Structure formats: structure tokens, C-alpha cells
XYZ file of C-alpha atoms in Angstrom:
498
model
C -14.189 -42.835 -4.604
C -17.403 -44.528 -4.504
C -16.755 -45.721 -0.631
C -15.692 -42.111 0.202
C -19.123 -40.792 -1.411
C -21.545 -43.319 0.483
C -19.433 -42.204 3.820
C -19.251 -38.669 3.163
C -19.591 -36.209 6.022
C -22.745 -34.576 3.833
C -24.607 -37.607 3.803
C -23.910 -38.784 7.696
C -25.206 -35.463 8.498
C -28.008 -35.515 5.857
C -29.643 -39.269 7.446
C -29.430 -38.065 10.710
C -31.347 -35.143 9.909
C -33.740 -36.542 7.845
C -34.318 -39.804 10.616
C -34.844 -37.041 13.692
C -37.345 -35.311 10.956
C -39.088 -38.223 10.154
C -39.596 -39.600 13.914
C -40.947 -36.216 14.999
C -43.198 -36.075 12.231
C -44.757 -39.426 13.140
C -44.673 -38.555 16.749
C -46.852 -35.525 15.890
C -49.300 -37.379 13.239
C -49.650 -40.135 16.183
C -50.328 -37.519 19.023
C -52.735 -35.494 16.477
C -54.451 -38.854 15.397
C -55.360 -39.288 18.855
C -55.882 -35.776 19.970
C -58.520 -35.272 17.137
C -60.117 -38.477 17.726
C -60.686 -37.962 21.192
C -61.831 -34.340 20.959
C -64.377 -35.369 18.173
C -65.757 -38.228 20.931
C -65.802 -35.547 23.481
C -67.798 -33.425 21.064
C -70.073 -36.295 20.354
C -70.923 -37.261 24.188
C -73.550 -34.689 24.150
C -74.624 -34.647 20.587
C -77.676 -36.805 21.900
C -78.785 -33.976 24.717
C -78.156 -31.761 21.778
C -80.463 -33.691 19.560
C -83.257 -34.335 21.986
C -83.700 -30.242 23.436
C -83.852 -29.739 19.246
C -87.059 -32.588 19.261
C -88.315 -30.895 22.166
C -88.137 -27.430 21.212
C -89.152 -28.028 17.932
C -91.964 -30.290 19.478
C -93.024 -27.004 21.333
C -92.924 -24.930 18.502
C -95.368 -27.080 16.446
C -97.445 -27.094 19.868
C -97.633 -23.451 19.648
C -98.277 -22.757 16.200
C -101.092 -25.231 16.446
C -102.910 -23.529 19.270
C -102.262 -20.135 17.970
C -103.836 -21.210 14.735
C -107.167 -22.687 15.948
C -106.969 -19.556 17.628
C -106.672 -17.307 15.093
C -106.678 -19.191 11.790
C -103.705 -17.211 10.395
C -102.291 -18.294 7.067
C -99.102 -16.872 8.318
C -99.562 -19.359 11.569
C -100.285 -21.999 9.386
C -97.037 -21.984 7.331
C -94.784 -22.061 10.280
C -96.806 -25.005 11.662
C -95.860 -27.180 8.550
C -92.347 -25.744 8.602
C -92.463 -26.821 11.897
C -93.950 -30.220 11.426
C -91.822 -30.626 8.262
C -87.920 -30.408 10.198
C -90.126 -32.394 13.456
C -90.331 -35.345 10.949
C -86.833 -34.908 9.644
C -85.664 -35.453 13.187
C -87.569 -38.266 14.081
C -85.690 -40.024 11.234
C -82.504 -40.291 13.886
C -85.194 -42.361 16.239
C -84.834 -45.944 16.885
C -87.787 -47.839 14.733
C -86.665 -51.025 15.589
C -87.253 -53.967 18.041
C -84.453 -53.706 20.989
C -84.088 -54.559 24.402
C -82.165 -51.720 25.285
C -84.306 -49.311 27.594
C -83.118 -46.157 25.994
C -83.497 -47.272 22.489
C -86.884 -48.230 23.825
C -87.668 -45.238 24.693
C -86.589 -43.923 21.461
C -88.974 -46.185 20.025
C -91.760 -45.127 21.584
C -91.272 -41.494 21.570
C -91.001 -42.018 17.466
C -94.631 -43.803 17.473
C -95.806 -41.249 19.998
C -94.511 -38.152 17.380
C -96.070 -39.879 14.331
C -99.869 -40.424 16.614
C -99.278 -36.678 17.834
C -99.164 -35.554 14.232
C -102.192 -37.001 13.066
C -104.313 -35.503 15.367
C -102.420 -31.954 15.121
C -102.931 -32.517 11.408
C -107.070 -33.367 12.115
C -107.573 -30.667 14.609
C -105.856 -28.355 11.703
C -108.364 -29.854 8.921
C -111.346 -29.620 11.172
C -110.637 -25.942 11.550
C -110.691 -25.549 8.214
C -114.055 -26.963 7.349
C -115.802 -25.055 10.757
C -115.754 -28.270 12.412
C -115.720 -27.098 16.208
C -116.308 -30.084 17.996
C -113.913 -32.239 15.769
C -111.088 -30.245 16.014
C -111.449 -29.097 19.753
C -111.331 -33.165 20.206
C -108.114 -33.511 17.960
C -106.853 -30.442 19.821
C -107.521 -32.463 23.598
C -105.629 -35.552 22.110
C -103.012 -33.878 20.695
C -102.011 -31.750 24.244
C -102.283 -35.114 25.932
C -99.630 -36.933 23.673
C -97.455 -33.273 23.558
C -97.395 -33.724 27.277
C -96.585 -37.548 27.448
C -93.855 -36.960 24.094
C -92.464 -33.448 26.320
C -92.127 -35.991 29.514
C -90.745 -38.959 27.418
C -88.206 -36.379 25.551
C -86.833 -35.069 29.203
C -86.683 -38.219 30.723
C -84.308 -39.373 27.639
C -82.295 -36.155 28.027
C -81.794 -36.781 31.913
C -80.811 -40.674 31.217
C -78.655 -39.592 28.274
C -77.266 -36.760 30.341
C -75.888 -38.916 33.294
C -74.582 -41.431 30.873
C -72.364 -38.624 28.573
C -71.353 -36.980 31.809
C -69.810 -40.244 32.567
C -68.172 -40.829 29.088
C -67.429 -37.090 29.101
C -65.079 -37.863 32.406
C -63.910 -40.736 30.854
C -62.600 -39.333 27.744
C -61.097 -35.899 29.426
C -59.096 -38.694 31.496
C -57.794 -40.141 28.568
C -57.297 -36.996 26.883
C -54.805 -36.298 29.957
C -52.961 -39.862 29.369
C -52.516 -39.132 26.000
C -51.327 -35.139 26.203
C -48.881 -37.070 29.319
C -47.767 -39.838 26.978
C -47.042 -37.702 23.759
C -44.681 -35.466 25.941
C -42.675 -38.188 27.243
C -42.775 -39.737 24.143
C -41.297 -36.734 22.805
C -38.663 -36.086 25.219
C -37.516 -39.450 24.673
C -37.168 -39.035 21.129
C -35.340 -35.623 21.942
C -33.131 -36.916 24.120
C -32.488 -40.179 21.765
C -31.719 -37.612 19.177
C -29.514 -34.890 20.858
C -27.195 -38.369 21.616
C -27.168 -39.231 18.531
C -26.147 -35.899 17.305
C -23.738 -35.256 19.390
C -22.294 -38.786 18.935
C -22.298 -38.081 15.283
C -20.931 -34.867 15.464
C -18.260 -35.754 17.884
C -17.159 -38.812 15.065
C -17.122 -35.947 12.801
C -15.110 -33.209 14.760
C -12.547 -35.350 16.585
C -10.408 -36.135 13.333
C -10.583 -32.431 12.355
C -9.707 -31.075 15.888
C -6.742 -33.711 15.267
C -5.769 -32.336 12.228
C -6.364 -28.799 13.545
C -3.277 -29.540 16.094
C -1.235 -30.995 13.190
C -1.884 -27.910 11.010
C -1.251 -25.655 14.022
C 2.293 -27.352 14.784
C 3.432 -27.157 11.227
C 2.147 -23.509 10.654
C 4.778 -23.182 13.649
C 7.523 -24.717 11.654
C 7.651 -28.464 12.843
C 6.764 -29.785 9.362
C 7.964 -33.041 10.572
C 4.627 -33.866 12.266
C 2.215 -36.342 10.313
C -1.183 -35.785 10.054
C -3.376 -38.865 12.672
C -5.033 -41.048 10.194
C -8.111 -41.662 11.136
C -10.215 -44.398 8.933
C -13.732 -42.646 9.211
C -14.416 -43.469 5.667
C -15.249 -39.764 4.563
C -13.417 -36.804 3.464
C -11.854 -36.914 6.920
C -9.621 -39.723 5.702
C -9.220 -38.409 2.152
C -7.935 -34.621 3.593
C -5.184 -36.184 6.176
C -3.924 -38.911 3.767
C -3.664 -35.943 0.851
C -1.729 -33.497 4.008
C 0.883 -36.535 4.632
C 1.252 -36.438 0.708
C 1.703 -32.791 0.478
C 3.831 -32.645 3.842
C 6.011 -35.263 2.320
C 6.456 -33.179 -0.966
C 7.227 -29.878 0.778
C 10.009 -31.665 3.083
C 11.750 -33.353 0.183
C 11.153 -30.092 -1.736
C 13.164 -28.434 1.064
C 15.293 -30.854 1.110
C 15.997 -30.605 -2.519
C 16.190 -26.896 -1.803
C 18.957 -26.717 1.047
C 21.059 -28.779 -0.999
C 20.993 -26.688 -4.457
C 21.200 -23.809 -1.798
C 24.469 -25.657 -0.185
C 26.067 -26.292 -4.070
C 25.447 -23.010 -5.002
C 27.285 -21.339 -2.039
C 30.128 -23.551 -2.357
C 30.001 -22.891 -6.421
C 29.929 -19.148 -5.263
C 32.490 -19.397 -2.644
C 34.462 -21.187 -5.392
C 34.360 -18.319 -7.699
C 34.938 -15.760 -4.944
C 37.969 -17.621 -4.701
C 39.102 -17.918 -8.247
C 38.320 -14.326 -8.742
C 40.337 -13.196 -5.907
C 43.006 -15.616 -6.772
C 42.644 -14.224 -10.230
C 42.663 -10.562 -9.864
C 45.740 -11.196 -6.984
C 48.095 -13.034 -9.922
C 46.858 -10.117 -12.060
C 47.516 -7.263 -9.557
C 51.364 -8.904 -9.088
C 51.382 -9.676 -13.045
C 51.075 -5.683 -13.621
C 53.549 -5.007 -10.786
C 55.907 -7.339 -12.013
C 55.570 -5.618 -15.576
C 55.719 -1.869 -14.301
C 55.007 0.491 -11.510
C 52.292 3.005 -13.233
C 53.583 5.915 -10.849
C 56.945 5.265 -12.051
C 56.495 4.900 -15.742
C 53.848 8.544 -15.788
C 56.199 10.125 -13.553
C 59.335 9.404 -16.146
C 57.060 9.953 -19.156
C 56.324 13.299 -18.343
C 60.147 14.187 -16.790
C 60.984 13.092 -20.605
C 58.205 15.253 -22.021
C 59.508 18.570 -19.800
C 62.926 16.762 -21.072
C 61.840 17.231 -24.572
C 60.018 20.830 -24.268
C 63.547 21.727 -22.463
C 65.260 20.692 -26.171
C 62.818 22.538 -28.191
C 61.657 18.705 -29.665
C 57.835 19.793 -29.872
C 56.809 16.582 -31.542
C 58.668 14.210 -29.261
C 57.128 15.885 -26.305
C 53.559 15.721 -27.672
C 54.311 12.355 -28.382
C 55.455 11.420 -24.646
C 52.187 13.770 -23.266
C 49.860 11.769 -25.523
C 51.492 8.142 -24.480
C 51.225 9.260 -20.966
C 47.488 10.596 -21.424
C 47.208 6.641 -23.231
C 48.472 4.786 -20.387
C 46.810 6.894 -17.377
C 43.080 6.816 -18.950
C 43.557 2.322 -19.468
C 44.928 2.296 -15.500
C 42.308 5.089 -14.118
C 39.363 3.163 -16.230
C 39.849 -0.020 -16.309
C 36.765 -1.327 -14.545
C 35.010 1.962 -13.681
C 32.014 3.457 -16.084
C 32.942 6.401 -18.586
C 32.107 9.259 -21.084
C 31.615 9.279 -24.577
C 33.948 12.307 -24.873
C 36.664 10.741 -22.495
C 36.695 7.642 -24.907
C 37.276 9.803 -28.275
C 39.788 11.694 -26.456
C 41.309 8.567 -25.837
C 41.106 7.260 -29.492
C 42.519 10.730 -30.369
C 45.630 10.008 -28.250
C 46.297 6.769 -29.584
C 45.631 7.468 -33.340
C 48.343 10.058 -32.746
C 50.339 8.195 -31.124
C 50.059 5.031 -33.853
C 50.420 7.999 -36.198
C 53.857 8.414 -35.122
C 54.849 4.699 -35.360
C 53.346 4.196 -39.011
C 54.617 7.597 -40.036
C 51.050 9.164 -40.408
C 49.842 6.363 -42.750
C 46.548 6.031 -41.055
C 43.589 8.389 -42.426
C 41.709 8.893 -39.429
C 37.863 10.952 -39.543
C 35.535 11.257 -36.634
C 31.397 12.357 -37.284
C 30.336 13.114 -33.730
C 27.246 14.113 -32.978
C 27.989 16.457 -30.206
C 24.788 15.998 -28.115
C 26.154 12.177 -27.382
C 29.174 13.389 -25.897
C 28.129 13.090 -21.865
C 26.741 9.571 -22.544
C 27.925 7.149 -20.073
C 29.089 3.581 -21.277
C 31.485 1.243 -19.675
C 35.594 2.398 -19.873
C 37.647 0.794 -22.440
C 35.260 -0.046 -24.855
C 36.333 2.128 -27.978
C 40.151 1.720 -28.102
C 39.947 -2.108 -28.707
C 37.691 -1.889 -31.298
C 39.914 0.912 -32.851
C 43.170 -1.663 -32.378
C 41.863 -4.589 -33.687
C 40.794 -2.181 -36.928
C 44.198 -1.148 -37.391
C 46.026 -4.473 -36.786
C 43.419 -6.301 -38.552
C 41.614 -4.151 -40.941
C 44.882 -2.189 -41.833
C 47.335 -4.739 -41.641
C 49.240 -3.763 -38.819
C 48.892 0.340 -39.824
C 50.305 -0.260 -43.214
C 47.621 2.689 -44.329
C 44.055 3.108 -44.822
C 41.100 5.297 -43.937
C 39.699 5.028 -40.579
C 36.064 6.471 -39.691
C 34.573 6.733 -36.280
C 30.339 8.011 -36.154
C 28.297 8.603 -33.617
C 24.853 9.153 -34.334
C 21.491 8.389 -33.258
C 18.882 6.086 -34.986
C 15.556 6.139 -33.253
C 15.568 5.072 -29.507
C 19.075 4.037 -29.610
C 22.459 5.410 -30.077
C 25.085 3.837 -32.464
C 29.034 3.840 -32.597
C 30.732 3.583 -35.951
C 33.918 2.393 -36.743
C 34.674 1.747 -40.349
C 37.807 0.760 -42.335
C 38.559 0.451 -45.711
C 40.605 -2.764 -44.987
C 40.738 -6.318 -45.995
C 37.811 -7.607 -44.545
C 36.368 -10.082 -42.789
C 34.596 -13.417 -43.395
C 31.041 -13.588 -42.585
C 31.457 -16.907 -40.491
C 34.336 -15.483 -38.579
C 32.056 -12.360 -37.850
C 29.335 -14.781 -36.441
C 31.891 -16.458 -34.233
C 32.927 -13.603 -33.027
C 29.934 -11.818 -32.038
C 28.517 -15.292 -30.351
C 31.862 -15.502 -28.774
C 33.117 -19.147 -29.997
C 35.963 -17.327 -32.209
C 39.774 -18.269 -30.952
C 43.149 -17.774 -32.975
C 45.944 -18.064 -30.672
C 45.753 -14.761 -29.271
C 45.766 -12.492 -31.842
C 42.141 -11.310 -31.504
C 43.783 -9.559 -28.057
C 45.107 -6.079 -28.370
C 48.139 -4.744 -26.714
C 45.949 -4.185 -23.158
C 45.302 -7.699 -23.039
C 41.380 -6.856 -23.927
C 39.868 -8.649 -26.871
C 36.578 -8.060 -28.467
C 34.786 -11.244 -26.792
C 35.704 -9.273 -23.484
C 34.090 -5.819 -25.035
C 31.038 -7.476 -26.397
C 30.948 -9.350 -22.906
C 31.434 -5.825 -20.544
C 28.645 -4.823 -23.438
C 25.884 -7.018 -22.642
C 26.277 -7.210 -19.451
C 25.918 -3.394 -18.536
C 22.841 -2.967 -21.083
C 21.993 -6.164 -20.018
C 20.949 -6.821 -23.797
C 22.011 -9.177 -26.743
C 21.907 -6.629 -29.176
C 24.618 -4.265 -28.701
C 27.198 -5.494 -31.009
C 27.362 -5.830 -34.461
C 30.315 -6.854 -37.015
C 29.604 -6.132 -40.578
C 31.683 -7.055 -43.556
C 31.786 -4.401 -46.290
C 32.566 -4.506 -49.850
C 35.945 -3.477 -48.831
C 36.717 -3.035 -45.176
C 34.796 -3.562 -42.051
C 32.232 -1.961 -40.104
C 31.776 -2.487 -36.147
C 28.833 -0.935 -34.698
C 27.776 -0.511 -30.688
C 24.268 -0.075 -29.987
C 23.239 1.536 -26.778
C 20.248 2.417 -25.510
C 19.948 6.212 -25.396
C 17.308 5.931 -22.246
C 20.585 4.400 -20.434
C 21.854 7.397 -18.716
C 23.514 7.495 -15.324
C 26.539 9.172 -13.879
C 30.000 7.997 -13.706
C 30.561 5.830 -10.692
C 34.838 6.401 -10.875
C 36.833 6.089 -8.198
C 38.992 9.150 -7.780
C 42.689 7.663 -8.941
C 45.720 9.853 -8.269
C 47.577 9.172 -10.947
């Protein structure tokens, strides 16, 4: 991790940036460095020509102010004469005092001597004025023009030898000024060029392994997810993002792997069942065939009911109608949705029809509330319950009571039926509701369907646990179906001619 952060793409990018920075910037400060310098030398070549037409004019000034004042003898006159005299001295300050041997400094020398002999007698001729002294200062005055002439002379022939020489240097220095401005350019389209390599060397180290990984990632967006991503050891994230691809490539094919195969078992666990089912409901189909044709046994069932009507035997012919209405409603629903009302009509038929077996020793009651009645719920689903009562409950129909309610208790509709039989133990209750209850067969009616198969048909068409409940009274039993009032759809029944 530490490797991968010293060799990261931020920090490649982040030295070469802050190298090509740096180099410029020293470029620059070099280039200005030299560019000032030089331009403050060129200023300086004629600071001397400068300095001398200041000595001279100023020379001239005090010249003036002098002869204007033994002219006039102005206080005003006088004032700007030692203002004069006062910034002449400050400039003779920058003159050479010293012994030299160079000509020009020589000349300096002497023109500073000169200046300080010319002021004394300006500074007499002004005193002798003063006191009335006519002849005194008219003296001073000659001797002071003659030395303004000589120092005026002096001062141009200075300018004229400083002139030619700064007009040399001048050339000099704009030459330079030229090799530098030539040198600086090169210098920095050397450093450009050096750069813009360097960059695009970088860059290309950079891009390569992601255009390469671009391909990969285009390929396997196309679905050929057995490409690798290139490995290429750059040392940054580069290397980190392809080796964590391969990884994640490497999970999704065994993933999909993993996949096709629970895909494969399932279809073949699916086709199995298929297969048992059909095999199943085929032995069924030629089970009930082999028992008894259904169009045979209604159409003799109600020849023997006409049969019986024929005789005047009223009860034996209700009896027939009743087992034939029995029989037709467990062939035409048997797998298909139905009605509250057709299932009471059915428990009506059979009560009657146990009735006649047991000799009317069953008390049978029904509480119905009537707004219930078109409620759909799956076929079959009342009768068992009502057998396993009677052969349970009642012993076999030996007599009892027998109460059916329907009623509704908040958001969901419930389905009574209550004997007043022997019971039931609490623990076989449990087993039976969670389905792990078997005795031999007896928990199956006489159509072959047992509660486990209601609460089973139950669940699965509320898709819901709670739709079944067994509870064990005082005396009797209680079973109770729960269904959702909010499930309401209409019958999906195949139309059986029957």
C-alpha cells in the first residue's frame, strides 16, 4: 500500500507539474535578473551627461542671479543666488577630489577646485555690494565671469568626452540586451520542448494501461467475460484496478458457473416433478376409472331417483337426488375454486344424507351470515372438516350436536365448526395443524382428502400460515378457517357436464 502511494498516478502527475513550474520560474527570475540589470546600466550610461548639464545649468543660474543682483540689489535676487549656490555645492560633492591619472577624473578635479575659487569671488563681489564697495566688487565680478567661462568650457568639454564614451557603452549594452532577449527565448523553447516530452511520455505511461483495460472492459461488456485484464506493473493504481478486475472477473465466472449448475439441478428437479405429477395424476385418473365411471353412476342414481318418485318412495328419492348432488359437486370441484354457498349446500346434502345412515342421530345447526355467501375459497374444503367431526368428534355418527358459523371478526372472515364430541388432545391438535400428525389412515375421509391436504390447499391459496385453527373444548372440538375477507375473486371452474 505504501509502494502503490509513492507511485500513484496523483503524485507522477503532481512532480511533473511542479518540476516544469519550478524550471520556468527560474528561467524567468534568470532572464529578469539580467533584463533589469542591463536596463539599469543602460539607464546609468548617461547619468554622467545628466549630471554635468545639471552643474552647468545650475552653474548658469548662480551666474545670473549674481549679475542681476549687483544689478539691482534685490533681496529676492539674493535668495535664489544662495539657493543656487547652496544645491551648486551639493553637486560638486559627486566631483573627483582626489589625485588620479585618469584624464577625465582629472578634469573632474579641476573643475571641483575651479567651482570652489569661482565661489569665493561670487561670494566677495556679493559682500562688496553690500558695503557700497564699487571697485571691489566690480573686480570680484571680472574674476568670477572669467572662471564661469573657463568652469562652462571645462563642464562641456567633460560632457562631449563623457558623451562619446556612453554612446559607446550605450551600443554595447543594447547588443547585449539583444543576446540576452535571443538567449532567454531559446532557453525557453528548450525547456518547452524538454517539457511537452516529458509530458507526453508521462502521460502516455499513464494512458496506455487504461486504453488496455478500456479494450478488456469493452470485450466483456460484449459478453466475452473470459478475457483477462493486461497486467501491467506501473506501480500505481493502474496495477491495483486490473489485478482487482481479474479478481472480480474470476468471481463473476465461477458465480455463473455456480449459477448454470443450480439452474441445471433445478430443471432436472422440476422436470422430475413434472414427471411424478403426471405419473401421479395418470395412476389417479385410471385409479377413479377403475373404481367407477361418474357418468354412469349419476346417470343410474337419478334413473333410481325417477325409479323411486315412480313408487311414491319420497324419502328414498330425496335420498338418491341428494347422494347424486354429493358425488357431482366432489367430481365437478375437485381442483377448481368455489362459493361459500355451494360448500353449505354441499354440507347440507351430506348431513342429510349421513342423516339417513345414523337414523337422524346427528343435531346439525348452521349461523350464516348471509353477506359471506358469494365468498370464493378453494372447492372441497368444508365437507372434510365436517367428516372428520362426525367420524371423530361423534364417533362414527353415534349422535351429537353439530354447529357450523360463519361470521366476520375484523378484517377477516371465520368458519365454525363445532361438536360436542370427545375431544381432542392438545398435542395431537399441534401435530395436526403443523402437519407431522399420521395414524394409519384414519385422519382421511371417505374422498381420500385429509385435513393436512385442506390446511395445505389452505395456505397455499391465501398464501398465509394462519388460516387454520384446531381448538379443543371442554367437551367437543372446534375447527376454525380464517380467510381474508379482502380475498375476493371469481370462480375460475371449468364448465363440467356432468
Amino acid at each position: 500500500m505504501k509502494n502503490n502511494k509513492a507511485n500513484s498516478i496523483w503524485k507522477k502527475l503532481t512532480q511533473v507539474f511542479l518540476v516544469v513550474l519550478i524550471v520556468v520560474f527560474l528561467i524567468n527570475a534568470f532572464i529578469y535578473y539580467n533584463l533589469n540589470n542591463t536596463i539599469s546600466q543602460v539607464d546609468n550610461v548617461y547619468s554622467s551627461n545628466i549630471q554635468l548639464n545639471d552643474l552647468s545649468e545650475n552653474l548658469q543660474s548662480i551666474q545670473d542671479q549674481l549679475y542681476e543682483y549687483l544689478s539691482t540689489q534685490s533681496s529676492d535676487v539674493l535668495e535664489s543666488y544662495y539657493t543656487y549656490e547652496q544645491d551648486y555645492r551639493i553637486k560638486m560633492r559627486d566631483l573627483n577630489q582626489k589625485v588620479v591619472s585618469d584624464n577625465y577624473l582629472l578634469m573632474e578635479k579641476n573643475i571641483y577646485f575651479l567651482s570652489q575659487t569661482y565661489l569665493e569671488y561670487a561670494n566677495e563681489a556679493i559682500n562688496a555690494k553690500r558695503g557700497r564697495d564699487v571697485s571691489k566688487y566690480k573686480d570680484a565680478y571680472e574674476k568670477s565671469d572669467k572662471l564661469y567661462d573657463y568652469l562652462q568650457a571645462g563642464i562641456d568639454s567633460m560632457n562631449t568626452t563623457s558623451f562619446l564614451e556612453n554612446a559607446h557603452n550605450y551600443s554595447v549594452l543594447r547588443e547585449s540586451l539583444k543576446v540576452i532577449m535571443i538567449s532567454s527565448i531559446v532557453a525557453l523553447c528548450v525547456v518547452m520542448a524538454l517539457s511537452t516530452v516529458w509530458v507526453i511520455s508521462m502521460t502516455r505511461s499513464i494512458t496506455k494501461p487504461l486504453v488496455k483495460l478500456a479494450d478488456a472492459a469493452r470485450e466483456i461488456a460484449a459478453g466475452n467475460i473470459e478475457v483477462d485484464f493486461p497486467i501491467v506493473e506501473t506501480g500505481d493504481e493502474i496495477t491495483a484496478v486490473a489485478k482487482a478486475c481479474n479478481k472480480m472477473i474470476e468471481s463473476i465466472r465461477s458465480h455463473i458457473e455456480e449459477t448454470r449448475a443450480n439452474m441445471e439441478r433445478e430443471s432436472r428437479l422440476k422436470e422430475n416433478e413434472l414427471t411424478m405429477k403426471s405419473d401421479l395424476k395418470e395412476a389417479q385418473l385410471k385409479y377413479l376409472q377403475a373404481q367407477i365411471n361418474p357418468h354412469f353412476l349419476f346417470n343410474s342414481l337419478n334413473a333410481g331417483a325417477q325409479l323411486a318418485m315412480m313408487e311414491g318412495a319420497e324419502k328414498a328419492c330425496m335420498f338418491i337426488e341428494n347422494m347424486a348432488d354429493f358425488f357431482r359437486y366432489n367430481v365437478r370441484k375437485l381442483g377448481h375454486d368455489s362459493t361459500l354457498r355451494e360448500e353449505l349446500q354441499l354440507i347440507d346434502s351430506y348431513i342429510y344424507i349421513l342423516n339417513v345412515r345414523f337414523s337422524g342421530e346427528i343435531k346439525y345447526q348452521k349461523q350464516v351470515d348471509e353477506r359471506y355467501l358469494d365468498t370464493v375459497m378453494p372447492g372441497m374444503i368444508l365437507q372434510p372438516i365436517v367428516e372428520n367431526a362426525v367420524n371423530h368428534g361423534l364417533q362414527g355418527g353415534e349422535g351429537g350436536d353439530l354447529l357450523l358459523s360463519v361470521y366476520s371478526d375484523r378484517e377477516e372472515l371465520r368458519i365454525s365448526v363445532r361438536d360436542n364430541g370427545c375431544g381432542v388432545d392438545k398435542d395431537i391438535a399441534a401435530q395436526i395443524m403443523a402437519g407431522a400428525y399420521e395414524n394409519s389412515g384414519e385422519q382421511k375421509d371417505s374422498a381420500g382428502v385429509g385435513l393436512d391436504n385442506v390446511i395445505s390447499r389452505l395456505r397455499s391459496y391465501y398464501n398465509k400460515e394462519e388460516v387454520f385453527v384446531i381448538t379443543p373444548l371442554e367437551q367437543g372440538t372446534e375447527v376454525t378457517i380464517i380467510i381474508p375477507t379482502e380475498k375476493r375473486a371469481k370462480i375460475n371452474d371449468e364448465n363440467i357436464d356432468l
